[in-house]
Coordinates of C-alpha atoms in Angstrom, one line a residue:
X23 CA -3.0 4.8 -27.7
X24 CA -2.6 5.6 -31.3
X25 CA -0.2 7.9 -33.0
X26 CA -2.5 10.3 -33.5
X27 CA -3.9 10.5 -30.1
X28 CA 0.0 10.8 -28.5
X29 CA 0.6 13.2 -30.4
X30 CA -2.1 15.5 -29.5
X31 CA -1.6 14.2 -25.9
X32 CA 1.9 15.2 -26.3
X33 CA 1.2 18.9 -27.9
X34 CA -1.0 19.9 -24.8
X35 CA 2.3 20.0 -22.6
X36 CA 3.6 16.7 -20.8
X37 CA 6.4 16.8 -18.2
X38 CA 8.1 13.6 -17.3
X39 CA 9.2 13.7 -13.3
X40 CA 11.7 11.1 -12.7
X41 CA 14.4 10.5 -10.0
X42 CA 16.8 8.8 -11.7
X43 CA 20.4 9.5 -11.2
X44 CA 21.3 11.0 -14.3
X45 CA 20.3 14.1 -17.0
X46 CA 17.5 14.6 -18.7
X47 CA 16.9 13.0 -22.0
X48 CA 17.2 14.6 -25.5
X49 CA 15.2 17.3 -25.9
X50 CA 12.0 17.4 -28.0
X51 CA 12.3 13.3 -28.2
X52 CA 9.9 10.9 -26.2
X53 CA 8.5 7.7 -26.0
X54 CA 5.3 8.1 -25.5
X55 CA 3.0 4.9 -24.6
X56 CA 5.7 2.2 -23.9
X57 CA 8.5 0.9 -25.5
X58 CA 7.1 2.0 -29.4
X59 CA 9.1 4.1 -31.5
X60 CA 9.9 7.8 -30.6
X61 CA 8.3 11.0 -31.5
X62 CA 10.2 13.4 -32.9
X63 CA 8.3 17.0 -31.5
X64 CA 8.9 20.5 -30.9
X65 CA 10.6 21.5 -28.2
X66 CA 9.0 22.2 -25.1
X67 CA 6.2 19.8 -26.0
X68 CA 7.6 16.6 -24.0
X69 CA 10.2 17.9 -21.9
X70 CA 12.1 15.2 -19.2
X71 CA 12.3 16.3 -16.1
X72 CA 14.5 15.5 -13.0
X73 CA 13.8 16.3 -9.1
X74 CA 16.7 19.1 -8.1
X75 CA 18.7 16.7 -6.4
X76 CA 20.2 14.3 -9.0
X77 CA 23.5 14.6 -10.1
X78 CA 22.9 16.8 -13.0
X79 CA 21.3 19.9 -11.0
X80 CA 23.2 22.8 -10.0
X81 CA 23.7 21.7 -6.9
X82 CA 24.1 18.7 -7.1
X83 CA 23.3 16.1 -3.6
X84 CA 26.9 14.6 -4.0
X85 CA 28.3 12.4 -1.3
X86 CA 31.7 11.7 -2.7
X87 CA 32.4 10.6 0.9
X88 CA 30.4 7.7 0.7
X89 CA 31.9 5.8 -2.3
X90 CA 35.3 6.3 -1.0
X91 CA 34.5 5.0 2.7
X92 CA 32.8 1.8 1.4
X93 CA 35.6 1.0 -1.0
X94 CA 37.6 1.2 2.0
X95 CA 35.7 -0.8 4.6
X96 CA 32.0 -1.9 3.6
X97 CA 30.8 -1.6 7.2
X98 CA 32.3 2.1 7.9
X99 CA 30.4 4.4 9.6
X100 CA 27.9 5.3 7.0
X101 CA 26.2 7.8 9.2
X102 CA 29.2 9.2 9.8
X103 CA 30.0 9.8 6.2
X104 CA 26.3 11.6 5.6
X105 CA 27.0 13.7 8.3
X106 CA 30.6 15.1 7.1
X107 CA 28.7 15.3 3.5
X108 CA 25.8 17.0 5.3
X109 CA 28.2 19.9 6.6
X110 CA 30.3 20.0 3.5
X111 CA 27.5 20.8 1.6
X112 CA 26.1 23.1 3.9
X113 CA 29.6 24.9 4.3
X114 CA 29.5 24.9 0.3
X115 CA 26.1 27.8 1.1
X116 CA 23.8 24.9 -0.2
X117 CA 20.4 25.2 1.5
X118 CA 19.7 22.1 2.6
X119 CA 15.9 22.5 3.8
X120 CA 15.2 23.4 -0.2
X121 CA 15.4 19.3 -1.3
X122 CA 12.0 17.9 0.1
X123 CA 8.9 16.8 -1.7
X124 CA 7.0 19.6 -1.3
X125 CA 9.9 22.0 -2.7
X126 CA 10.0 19.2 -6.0
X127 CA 6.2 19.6 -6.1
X128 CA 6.5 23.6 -6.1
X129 CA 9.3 23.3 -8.8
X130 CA 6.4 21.4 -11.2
X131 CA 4.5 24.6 -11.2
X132 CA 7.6 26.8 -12.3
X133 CA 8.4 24.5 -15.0
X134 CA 5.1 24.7 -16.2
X135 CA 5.1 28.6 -16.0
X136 CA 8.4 29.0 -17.2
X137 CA 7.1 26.8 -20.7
X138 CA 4.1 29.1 -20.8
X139 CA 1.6 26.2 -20.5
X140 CA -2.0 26.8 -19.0
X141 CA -2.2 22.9 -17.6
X142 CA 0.5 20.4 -17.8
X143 CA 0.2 16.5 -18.7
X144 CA 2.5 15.2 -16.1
X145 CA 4.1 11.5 -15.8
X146 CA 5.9 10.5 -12.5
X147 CA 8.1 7.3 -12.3
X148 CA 9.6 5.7 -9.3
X149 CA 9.7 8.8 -7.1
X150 CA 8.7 11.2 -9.3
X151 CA 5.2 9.2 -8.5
X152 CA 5.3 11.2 -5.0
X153 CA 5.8 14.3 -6.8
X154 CA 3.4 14.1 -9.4
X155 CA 0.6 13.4 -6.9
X156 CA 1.7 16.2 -5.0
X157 CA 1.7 18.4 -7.5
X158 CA -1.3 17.6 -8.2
X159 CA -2.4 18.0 -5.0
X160 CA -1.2 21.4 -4.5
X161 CA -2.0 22.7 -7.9
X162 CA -5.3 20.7 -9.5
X163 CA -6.4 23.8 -12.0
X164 CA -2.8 22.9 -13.6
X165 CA -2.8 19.7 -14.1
X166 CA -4.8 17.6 -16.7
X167 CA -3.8 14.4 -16.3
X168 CA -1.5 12.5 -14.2
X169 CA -0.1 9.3 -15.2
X170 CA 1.9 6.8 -12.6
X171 CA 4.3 4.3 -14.3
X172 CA 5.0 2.6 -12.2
X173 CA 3.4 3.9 -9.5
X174 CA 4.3 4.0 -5.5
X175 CA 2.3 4.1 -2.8
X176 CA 2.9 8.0 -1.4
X177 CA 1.9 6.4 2.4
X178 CA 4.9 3.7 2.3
X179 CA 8.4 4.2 2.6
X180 CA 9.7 2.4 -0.2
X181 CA 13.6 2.3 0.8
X182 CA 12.8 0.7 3.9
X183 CA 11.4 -2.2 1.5
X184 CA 14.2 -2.6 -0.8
X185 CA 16.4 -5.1 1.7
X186 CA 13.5 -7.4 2.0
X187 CA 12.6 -7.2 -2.0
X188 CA 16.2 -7.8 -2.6
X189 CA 16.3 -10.6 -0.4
X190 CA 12.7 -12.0 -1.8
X191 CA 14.5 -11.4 -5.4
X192 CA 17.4 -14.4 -4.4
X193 CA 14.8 -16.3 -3.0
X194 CA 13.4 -16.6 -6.2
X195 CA 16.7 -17.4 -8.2
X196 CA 17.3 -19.7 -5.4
X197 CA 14.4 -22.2 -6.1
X198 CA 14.6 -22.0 -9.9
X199 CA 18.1 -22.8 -9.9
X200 CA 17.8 -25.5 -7.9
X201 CA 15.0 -26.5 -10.0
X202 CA 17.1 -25.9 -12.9
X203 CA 19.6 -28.8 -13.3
X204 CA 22.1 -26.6 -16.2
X205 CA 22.6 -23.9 -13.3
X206 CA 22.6 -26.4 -10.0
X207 CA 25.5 -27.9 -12.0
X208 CA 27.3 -24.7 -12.5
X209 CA 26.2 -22.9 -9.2
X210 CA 25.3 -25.9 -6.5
X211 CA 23.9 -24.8 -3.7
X212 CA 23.2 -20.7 -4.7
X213 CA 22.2 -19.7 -1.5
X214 CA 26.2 -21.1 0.0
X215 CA 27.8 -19.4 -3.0
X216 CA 26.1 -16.0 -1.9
X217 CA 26.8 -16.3 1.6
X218 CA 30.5 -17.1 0.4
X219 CA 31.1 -13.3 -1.3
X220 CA 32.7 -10.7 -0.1
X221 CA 30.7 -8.2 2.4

């Protein structure tokens, strides 16, 4: 797409939905298209947008339980440690039953009434995917175009497929090590020095 083209495609009101832990990005800067230079714009025209549960929304999903149990024993009660987060939070007044996908999908629509914007360009990474299509879904006269990068199938469970994808991942380094004479020499057999780390 060329500069001229992103930057109209930019002025007609584009939301970024991502899930990242972190903030938002600087306002009124975006890359737009890749990994090209940014475009400096007026604010609200590209405005990053998190899901309401990352660390910098007020409130914040925290499970400061968690960290500290693994540092103590990796295979703690995990469960456990949701659960005593779960009633923290919920002893903190936080409404637990408003963080779902549907809720992120209604929050699109406020953002883009809140911006005074007719119909929203929206761009959904990772899980921000799920809530771009439902937005989208709920809300079609609002949206003009949805773009997925990169995009996950809404049907699938995606966290149940990390383990397996991690494990396909070292797989991978695995054989081209072995293949590799510079790193069998340093490493030797990689899948014995894995299995020799700390849980």
């Amino acid at each position: 797409m060329g500069r001229s083209r992103r930057r109209r495609w930019v002025h007609r009101g584009a939301l970024r939905l991502g899930a990242e832990p972190g903030c938002a990005g600087r306002p009124g800067r975006r890359v737009v298209g890749g990994r090209g230079p940014q475009l400096p714009l007026e604010p609200p025209c590209v405005t990053p947008s998190h899901t309401k549960e990352t660390v910098c929304s007020d409130p914040a999903l925290e499970c400061p339980e968690l960290p500290a149990l693994e540092a103590q024993d990796p295979a703690a009660d995990i469960e456990g440690a949701l659960g005593e987060c779960r009633d923290r939070l919920a002893g903190d007044g936080v409404d637990l039953d408003a963080f779902h996908h549907l809720a992120n999908a209604r929050d699109v629509d406020v953002v883009r009434r809140a911006l005074g914007y007719d119909r929203l360009n929206l761009q959904g990474g990772s899980y921000g995917t799920q809530v771009a299509l439902l937005a989208a879904e709920r809300s079609p006269e609002t949206i003009r175009s949805v773009t997925l990068s990169p995009p996950i199938d809404p049907r699938e469970n995606w966290v149940d497929g990390i383990p397996a994808g991690f494990a396909r991942a070292l797989d991978r380094v695995s054989a081209v090590c072995a293949d590799d004479p510079a790193c069998h020499s340093a490493v030797g057999d990689f899948d014995a020095a894995i299995a020799a780390q700390p849980r």
